[in-house]
Amino acid sequence: MARIAVIGAGMGALAAAARLAVAGHRVTVYERTETYGGAVRRFERDGFAFDTGPGLLTLPAVWRDLFVKTGKEPLEDCVELVQVDPSARHVFADGTEAVLPNASRAGVVSALDEALGPGAGARWGDFLVRAREAWDRTRRPLLEEPLWPNWTVLADREPYPAVPHKRLLRTRRAGTLAEVGAWELRDPRLAALLESHALAYGLDPRVTPASAAVLPYMEHAFGMWSVRGGVRELARAVYERCLARRVVFEFGAEVTRIVEEDGRVAGVELAGGAGRASGSGGGGVVEADFVVAPGAGRLAGLPPRGRGEVAPQRGLPSRLTVLLALRGGRPEGTAHRTVVHTRDREGELEALFGTAPAPAAGPTVTVLRPGDPALVPDSAHEAVTLSVVVPAGTEPGADLVESVLGVAERALPGLRDRVLWREVRTPADIAEETGVEGGSVPAPALAAAGGRLLHPANSTALEGLFTAGGWAHPGGGLPHAGMSGALVSGLVVEGPEFRGSR
């Protein structure tokens, strides 16, 4: 039985803790804040409740696997999962709307043909076939296995089978997501649909590799899911599973340093003084045989990179979220998620990834309208969440908030007249909850692009030290956090020969 210290109670850390405890280890989680979940939090006021992190779930199989491997109660006995249908409603720049069914290729093809004109659905359907090929080529090395020692194979090879394109008397293949949209989809609305999946993770589609086609494919193939009571309920269920497996939690305990002896991890040092720590908030050194740390390289003694692989991503954008308590109930048949696309995509990209000011037309806004009775005081009210990508480390002003509301009214007419109150969540709030400078939000690992969108391996240069969570392999997003926990558990239990579950 090994002593394992887990730094932070984010979702990847919780997944690792539960699996390691089941393997017979003595696991203690040290969390500097007073609760668990990392960015998966909840805001409550006057009978309204909102997720302040992810509002929807993809690949629930990752969390089902965790519950199968850590106890007798399956995930569905602990939380209620609801498949969202339609998957999304898209309001495009020209006012065209498309409502896409969940996890149905034929349904999506038909919906796009009806909304955008004959042929649009077929082009999107053909793209999904190519995206599936990219998924099949990268699924195991990017999601289910520790990062390969020869990770440059993933960095240099583009797995997306782009269609040959005649351009300036030369035959070229799309290398970026924007080129896929322009050359293969050949409709600005389909291109906006494609690019919105990258933008949601703060990725610039003009330089994001074509392999990012796996992002819309995941949504198409595995569906979009909500959690009754909010995604925070998933965090609660994982936390309670940890408690049931006798994981110990120390809240208000900030780890300031990884302790090393003779080239191997020896423990962690807590803020607050010298000597062995004895409880929540206590300072000193806690001995440990293994340490599981966040992957952002924020702690002294945490090597910023693992065994010869890529450096961690830096400077990714963050999110601005506006929580709205509305008078009036949610109409029957309302889509859970609506994406309102900007009328100035180039201006939006330059504002996010360049130096231009925010476009007057407003940003792309995601509108979540859950229709969950657990989130509102009664049926005469509605809880709505608006979210946009913003540069990390910025403090968005009132003008941007008003712009977001104006864009959202394209999908929800009369929105401002229904507002009882609003709560604005900024990158500073994300930074406070997660400890990541500027409130940056990590993207999933992607192949190609010279390894720029790979993440550091779960193993590190310091023996006995592992990293889990969105800033470690395989990157950001709820399913990826769960996968990182599984990979760390496998590496601790089985050693460096672990190659993933099969």
XYZ file of C-alpha atoms in Angstrom:
502
model
C 0.000 0.000 0.000
C 1.557 3.265 -1.165
C 0.948 6.716 0.262
C -0.339 8.952 -2.533
C -0.773 12.720 -2.332
C -3.104 14.237 -4.922
C -2.801 17.995 -5.428
C -6.123 19.630 -6.209
C -9.645 18.241 -6.396
C -10.356 18.862 -10.072
C -12.137 16.215 -12.098
C -8.953 14.559 -13.390
C -7.535 14.425 -9.874
C -10.760 12.948 -8.496
C -10.791 10.281 -11.212
C -7.199 9.327 -10.388
C -7.870 9.326 -6.634
C -10.869 6.985 -6.867
C -9.046 4.500 -9.103
C -5.880 4.524 -6.988
C -7.849 3.990 -3.779
C -9.591 0.976 -5.292
C -6.161 -0.403 -6.177
C -5.383 -0.477 -2.458
C -3.410 2.732 -2.004
C -3.807 5.295 0.778
C -4.869 8.457 -1.031
C -5.137 11.989 0.349
C -6.320 14.938 -1.749
C -5.039 18.426 -0.851
C -7.275 21.175 -2.233
C -6.455 24.845 -1.671
C -10.106 25.966 -1.937
C -13.008 24.771 0.176
C -14.676 22.482 -2.331
C -14.066 19.919 -5.065
C -14.601 19.940 -8.823
C -12.041 22.445 -10.106
C -13.849 24.498 -12.753
C -16.995 22.383 -12.373
C -18.814 24.628 -9.896
C -22.333 25.853 -9.222
C -23.739 29.330 -8.571
C -27.024 29.537 -6.639
C -29.278 32.466 -5.821
C -33.004 32.941 -5.156
C -33.853 29.367 -6.148
C -31.857 29.535 -9.422
C -28.827 27.308 -10.001
C -26.214 27.492 -12.771
C -23.180 25.484 -13.819
C -20.258 27.908 -13.952
C -18.048 25.453 -15.845
C -19.092 22.982 -18.553
C -22.842 22.862 -19.070
C -23.003 19.731 -21.238
C -21.229 16.395 -21.350
C -19.724 14.415 -24.219
C -18.404 10.847 -24.031
C -20.219 9.855 -20.811
C -18.672 6.390 -21.306
C -15.494 7.760 -19.682
C -17.340 8.379 -16.424
C -19.372 5.185 -16.724
C -16.086 3.305 -16.876
C -14.854 5.067 -13.743
C -17.926 3.985 -11.786
C -17.735 0.424 -13.091
C -14.077 0.168 -12.070
C -14.516 1.732 -8.612
C -17.683 0.211 -7.193
C -20.930 -1.664 -7.611
C -23.179 1.339 -8.256
C -23.119 2.366 -11.936
C -23.023 6.022 -12.912
C -26.739 6.119 -13.726
C -27.565 5.126 -10.132
C -25.704 8.218 -8.922
C -26.701 10.863 -11.485
C -29.374 11.138 -14.145
C -27.994 11.572 -17.651
C -30.281 12.973 -20.349
C -29.417 12.873 -24.046
C -29.934 16.362 -25.449
C -32.121 16.442 -28.542
C -31.720 18.456 -30.660
C -27.975 18.534 -30.219
C -27.856 22.221 -31.085
C -29.613 25.055 -32.839
C -27.339 27.267 -34.943
C -28.223 30.859 -35.845
C -25.883 31.962 -38.637
C -24.699 35.421 -39.608
C -27.258 35.794 -42.411
C -30.158 34.842 -40.127
C -30.413 31.276 -41.411
C -31.131 28.730 -38.686
C -30.370 25.013 -38.526
C -31.585 22.660 -35.801
C -29.403 19.542 -35.684
C -30.622 16.265 -34.182
C -28.425 14.392 -31.715
C -26.177 11.550 -32.903
C -27.951 11.007 -36.238
C -25.967 11.435 -39.448
C -29.028 11.022 -41.645
C -30.982 13.477 -39.500
C -28.206 16.079 -39.622
C -27.831 15.718 -43.399
C -31.566 16.228 -43.854
C -31.677 19.194 -41.461
C -28.792 20.960 -43.200
C -30.264 20.383 -46.655
C -33.551 21.879 -45.482
C -31.927 24.854 -43.750
C -29.019 25.674 -46.062
C -30.085 24.243 -49.399
C -29.627 20.981 -51.335
C -26.134 19.557 -51.151
C -25.150 21.210 -47.874
C -26.050 18.135 -45.851
C -24.163 15.805 -48.167
C -21.007 17.923 -47.915
C -21.233 17.884 -44.114
C -21.958 14.160 -44.110
C -18.936 13.447 -46.315
C -16.818 15.574 -43.987
C -17.981 13.500 -40.995
C -16.840 10.333 -42.780
C -13.357 11.832 -43.159
C -13.468 13.070 -39.558
C -14.220 9.529 -38.436
C -11.067 8.340 -40.174
C -9.053 10.974 -38.263
C -10.738 9.809 -35.049
C -9.911 6.162 -35.729
C -6.270 7.045 -36.400
C -5.799 9.135 -33.248
C -8.227 7.796 -30.644
C -5.842 5.436 -28.879
C -2.600 7.460 -28.916
C -4.365 10.711 -28.050
C -6.953 9.526 -25.529
C -6.470 5.978 -24.308
C -2.702 5.534 -24.046
C 0.080 7.382 -22.250
C 1.792 9.820 -24.587
C 4.186 7.898 -26.800
C 7.924 8.410 -26.194
C 8.149 9.087 -29.950
C 5.368 11.685 -29.731
C 6.787 13.492 -32.787
C 4.975 10.919 -34.927
C 1.744 12.493 -33.714
C 3.160 15.987 -34.111
C 4.294 15.668 -37.722
C 1.576 13.506 -39.254
C -1.802 15.010 -40.198
C -4.392 12.234 -39.705
C -7.266 14.027 -41.456
C -7.658 12.691 -45.032
C -8.170 16.016 -46.782
C -9.706 16.124 -50.240
C -7.362 17.313 -53.045
C -8.109 20.922 -53.966
C -7.079 22.790 -57.121
C -5.703 26.196 -56.155
C -3.590 28.501 -58.300
C -2.811 25.692 -60.740
C -1.591 23.499 -57.890
C -3.230 20.617 -56.094
C -3.333 21.259 -52.351
C -4.880 19.597 -49.322
C -6.424 21.384 -46.382
C -4.010 21.669 -43.474
C -6.114 23.791 -41.136
C -9.714 23.698 -39.996
C -10.443 26.962 -41.825
C -9.138 25.458 -45.071
C -11.351 22.410 -44.566
C -14.326 24.758 -44.263
C -13.422 26.857 -47.276
C -12.239 24.122 -49.638
C -14.353 21.106 -48.683
C -17.569 22.480 -47.164
C -17.770 25.502 -49.526
C -20.469 27.351 -47.606
C -19.715 30.091 -45.059
C -22.439 28.755 -42.798
C -21.053 25.208 -42.830
C -17.601 26.686 -42.273
C -18.936 28.618 -39.268
C -20.531 25.418 -37.939
C -17.209 23.605 -38.234
C -15.089 26.402 -36.797
C -17.393 26.894 -33.806
C -16.210 23.560 -32.394
C -12.629 24.834 -32.310
C -13.588 28.295 -31.097
C -15.438 26.766 -28.151
C -12.031 25.580 -26.870
C -10.305 28.873 -27.632
C -8.619 27.561 -30.775
C -8.026 29.774 -33.823
C -9.429 27.789 -36.788
C -7.049 29.605 -39.139
C -4.067 27.796 -37.586
C -5.730 24.849 -35.839
C -4.827 21.623 -37.699
C -7.382 19.783 -39.791
C -7.197 16.970 -37.222
C -9.525 19.121 -35.092
C -12.246 17.548 -37.259
C -12.441 14.998 -34.427
C -14.166 17.628 -32.232
C -17.436 17.816 -34.203
C -17.139 14.076 -34.871
C -17.171 13.316 -31.131
C -20.367 15.300 -30.710
C -21.946 13.608 -33.734
C -20.907 10.053 -32.880
C -21.404 10.006 -29.110
C -24.051 12.656 -28.653
C -24.452 15.543 -26.249
C -25.697 14.876 -22.729
C -26.961 16.947 -19.853
C -26.918 16.002 -16.182
C -30.120 16.455 -14.199
C -29.397 19.135 -11.640
C -26.385 20.369 -13.629
C -22.928 19.022 -14.408
C -21.939 19.875 -10.849
C -23.940 16.754 -9.903
C -21.381 14.658 -11.793
C -18.613 16.219 -9.706
C -20.600 15.469 -6.546
C -21.058 11.837 -7.571
C -17.338 11.378 -8.289
C -16.427 13.059 -4.988
C -18.796 10.768 -3.087
C -17.338 7.753 -4.886
C -13.915 8.868 -3.658
C -15.232 9.119 -0.098
C -16.777 5.654 -0.376
C -13.357 4.333 -1.424
C -11.826 6.010 1.683
C -10.032 8.814 -0.089
C -9.179 11.506 2.486
C -9.796 15.158 1.579
C -7.990 18.133 3.101
C -9.694 21.351 2.004
C -8.073 24.733 2.535
C -4.700 22.998 2.170
C -2.443 24.663 -0.384
C 0.532 22.713 -1.666
C 3.488 25.034 -2.298
C 6.214 22.581 -3.276
C 6.908 19.026 -4.413
C 9.515 17.489 -2.101
C 12.298 15.508 -3.792
C 14.891 13.194 -2.303
C 17.564 11.326 -4.261
C 15.899 11.929 -7.596
C 12.492 10.700 -6.477
C 9.364 12.344 -5.114
C 9.225 12.207 -1.305
C 6.130 14.238 -0.470
C 4.532 17.667 -0.639
C 4.938 20.830 1.377
C 1.846 22.690 2.550
C 1.585 26.395 3.231
C 1.569 27.432 6.863
C 4.803 26.444 8.546
C 7.344 23.711 9.156
C 6.825 20.203 10.399
C 4.546 17.380 9.421
C 1.028 18.517 8.496
C -1.730 17.081 10.607
C -4.951 18.432 9.178
C -6.815 20.815 6.929
C -4.962 24.075 6.481
C -1.943 22.861 8.452
C 1.522 23.609 7.098
C 4.624 21.490 6.705
C 5.814 18.465 4.780
C 3.609 15.457 4.146
C 5.452 12.300 3.145
C 4.249 10.453 0.043
C 5.455 7.630 -2.175
C 3.685 9.089 -5.211
C 2.315 12.537 -5.999
C -0.382 13.359 -8.548
C -0.209 17.041 -9.493
C -1.983 19.377 -11.899
C -0.270 19.660 -15.245
C 0.128 23.419 -15.521
C 3.622 23.446 -13.989
C 2.583 25.944 -11.305
C 4.420 24.359 -8.361
C 8.069 24.521 -7.437
C 9.585 21.113 -7.997
C 7.093 20.171 -10.712
C 9.060 19.644 -13.938
C 7.330 21.557 -16.738
C 7.670 18.659 -19.129
C 7.784 14.896 -19.008
C 10.074 12.458 -20.738
C 11.187 14.509 -23.693
C 7.803 15.611 -24.863
C 6.263 18.916 -25.798
C 6.103 21.923 -23.525
C 2.651 22.712 -22.092
C 0.351 25.086 -23.905
C 0.362 28.673 -22.676
C -1.788 31.725 -23.178
C -4.970 30.056 -24.343
C -8.130 32.148 -24.195
C -10.564 32.025 -21.320
C -14.338 32.425 -21.032
C -16.839 35.083 -20.050
C -20.094 33.668 -18.714
C -23.303 35.586 -18.046
C -25.840 33.848 -15.795
C -29.385 35.108 -16.304
C -32.369 34.659 -14.012
C -35.413 35.235 -16.222
C -39.077 35.793 -15.545
C -41.263 33.600 -17.715
C -40.971 29.874 -18.246
C -39.019 28.051 -20.915
C -41.250 27.409 -23.973
C -41.908 23.792 -24.923
C -39.545 22.505 -27.591
C -36.768 25.014 -26.866
C -33.297 23.751 -27.806
C -31.019 23.183 -24.827
C -28.082 24.740 -26.691
C -28.075 27.490 -29.305
C -24.936 28.823 -30.989
C -25.414 32.360 -32.297
C -22.631 32.965 -34.793
C -20.956 36.342 -35.085
C -21.677 38.512 -38.090
C -17.974 39.366 -38.282
C -15.971 36.155 -37.966
C -12.662 37.653 -39.123
C -13.066 40.553 -36.710
C -13.835 38.133 -33.888
C -10.737 36.049 -34.609
C -8.507 39.114 -34.800
C -9.869 40.360 -31.475
C -9.235 36.989 -29.821
C -5.938 35.993 -31.369
C -4.552 39.294 -32.641
C -4.580 42.883 -31.451
C -7.827 44.206 -32.924
C -10.628 45.544 -30.697
C -13.803 43.530 -30.195
C -15.981 43.628 -33.335
C -19.011 45.901 -33.283
C -21.106 42.973 -34.548
C -20.464 41.096 -31.304
C -18.890 37.684 -30.633
C -20.148 34.151 -31.184
C -22.370 33.368 -28.189
C -23.429 29.971 -26.854
C -26.838 30.048 -25.164
C -27.746 27.234 -22.759
C -31.420 26.856 -21.802
C -31.533 23.585 -19.830
C -35.239 23.284 -19.033
C -34.315 21.440 -15.821
C -36.837 21.964 -12.966
C -33.998 21.497 -10.462
C -32.356 24.710 -11.678
C -35.251 27.152 -11.270
C -37.532 28.158 -8.391
C -40.681 27.240 -10.373
C -42.038 26.783 -13.886
C -42.646 30.530 -14.239
C -38.898 31.232 -14.403
C -35.971 30.200 -16.561
C -32.223 29.910 -15.936
C -30.127 30.803 -19.001
C -26.355 30.801 -19.410
C -24.519 32.819 -22.073
C -20.845 32.125 -22.734
C -18.192 33.533 -25.054
C -14.466 33.039 -25.538
C -12.338 35.977 -24.350
C -8.569 36.523 -24.023
C -7.148 35.074 -20.828
C -6.171 37.523 -18.126
C -8.591 40.209 -19.279
C -11.337 41.824 -17.254
C -14.228 42.226 -19.722
C -16.124 45.466 -19.335
C -19.810 46.332 -19.346
C -19.737 47.047 -23.092
C -18.831 43.424 -23.858
C -21.541 42.102 -21.543
C -24.115 44.274 -23.302
C -22.798 43.088 -26.663
C -23.207 39.472 -25.558
C -26.792 40.160 -24.521
C -27.465 41.826 -27.860
C -26.143 38.832 -29.803
C -28.154 36.425 -27.635
C -31.341 38.351 -28.459
C -30.988 37.162 -32.051
C -31.924 33.729 -30.710
C -34.012 34.819 -27.727
C -36.056 37.915 -28.690
C -37.038 40.173 -25.795
C -34.320 38.720 -23.563
C -33.465 41.963 -21.746
C -37.106 42.549 -20.783
C -37.189 39.201 -18.962
C -34.033 39.628 -16.862
C -34.592 39.597 -13.092
C -30.880 39.696 -12.346
C -27.605 38.643 -13.878
C -24.263 37.385 -12.605
C -21.118 37.862 -14.687
C -18.274 35.367 -14.378
C -14.891 36.451 -15.740
C -11.451 34.879 -16.324
C -10.504 36.101 -12.832
C -13.205 33.831 -11.373
C -11.836 30.861 -13.322
C -8.326 31.680 -12.121
C -9.543 31.787 -8.516
C -11.272 28.404 -8.804
C -8.601 26.560 -10.774
C -5.368 28.352 -9.875
C -4.448 28.715 -13.564
C -2.939 32.117 -14.302
C -5.283 34.345 -16.260
C -8.092 31.795 -16.090
C -6.891 30.009 -19.228
C -8.989 27.034 -20.314
C -7.109 24.071 -21.865
C -8.081 22.481 -25.163
C -8.093 18.731 -25.908
C -4.917 17.242 -27.352
C -4.806 17.268 -31.154
C -2.398 15.666 -33.592
C -0.231 17.474 -36.182
C 0.689 21.191 -35.946
C 4.203 20.256 -34.866
C 2.922 19.062 -31.501
C 1.689 22.524 -30.516
C -1.625 21.072 -29.314
C -0.236 18.070 -27.509
C 0.050 18.194 -23.723
C 2.852 17.050 -21.395
C 2.826 13.357 -20.552
C 1.278 12.071 -17.338
C 4.714 10.734 -16.348
C 7.333 13.346 -15.494
C 11.111 13.537 -15.247
C 10.855 13.115 -11.463
C 10.260 9.499 -10.476
C 6.982 9.033 -8.619
C 5.458 12.310 -9.832
C 2.518 12.196 -12.249
C 0.218 14.840 -13.700
C -3.532 14.684 -14.262
C -6.191 17.116 -15.426
C -6.777 19.422 -18.364
C -3.182 20.658 -18.611
C -1.765 17.136 -18.868
C -2.219 14.472 -21.550
C -4.829 14.125 -23.119
C -5.879 17.736 -22.444
C -8.948 19.784 -21.630
C -12.606 18.848 -21.486
C -14.551 16.678 -19.042
C -14.021 13.347 -20.835
C -10.323 14.074 -21.257
C -9.981 14.842 -17.547
C -11.479 11.455 -16.733
C -9.105 9.782 -19.176
C -6.091 11.497 -17.625
C -7.092 10.093 -14.229
C -7.323 6.594 -15.699
C -3.908 6.917 -17.347
C -2.246 8.110 -14.138
C -3.798 5.250 -12.181
C -2.511 2.744 -14.736
C 0.993 4.202 -14.665
C 1.148 4.123 -10.857
C -0.320 0.631 -10.509
C 1.321 -1.090 -13.484
C 4.425 1.025 -13.931
C 5.929 2.655 -17.041
C 5.045 -0.393 -19.161
C 1.340 0.510 -18.909
C -0.080 1.076 -22.380
C -3.720 1.799 -21.645
C -6.777 -0.355 -21.101
C -7.976 -2.551 -23.931
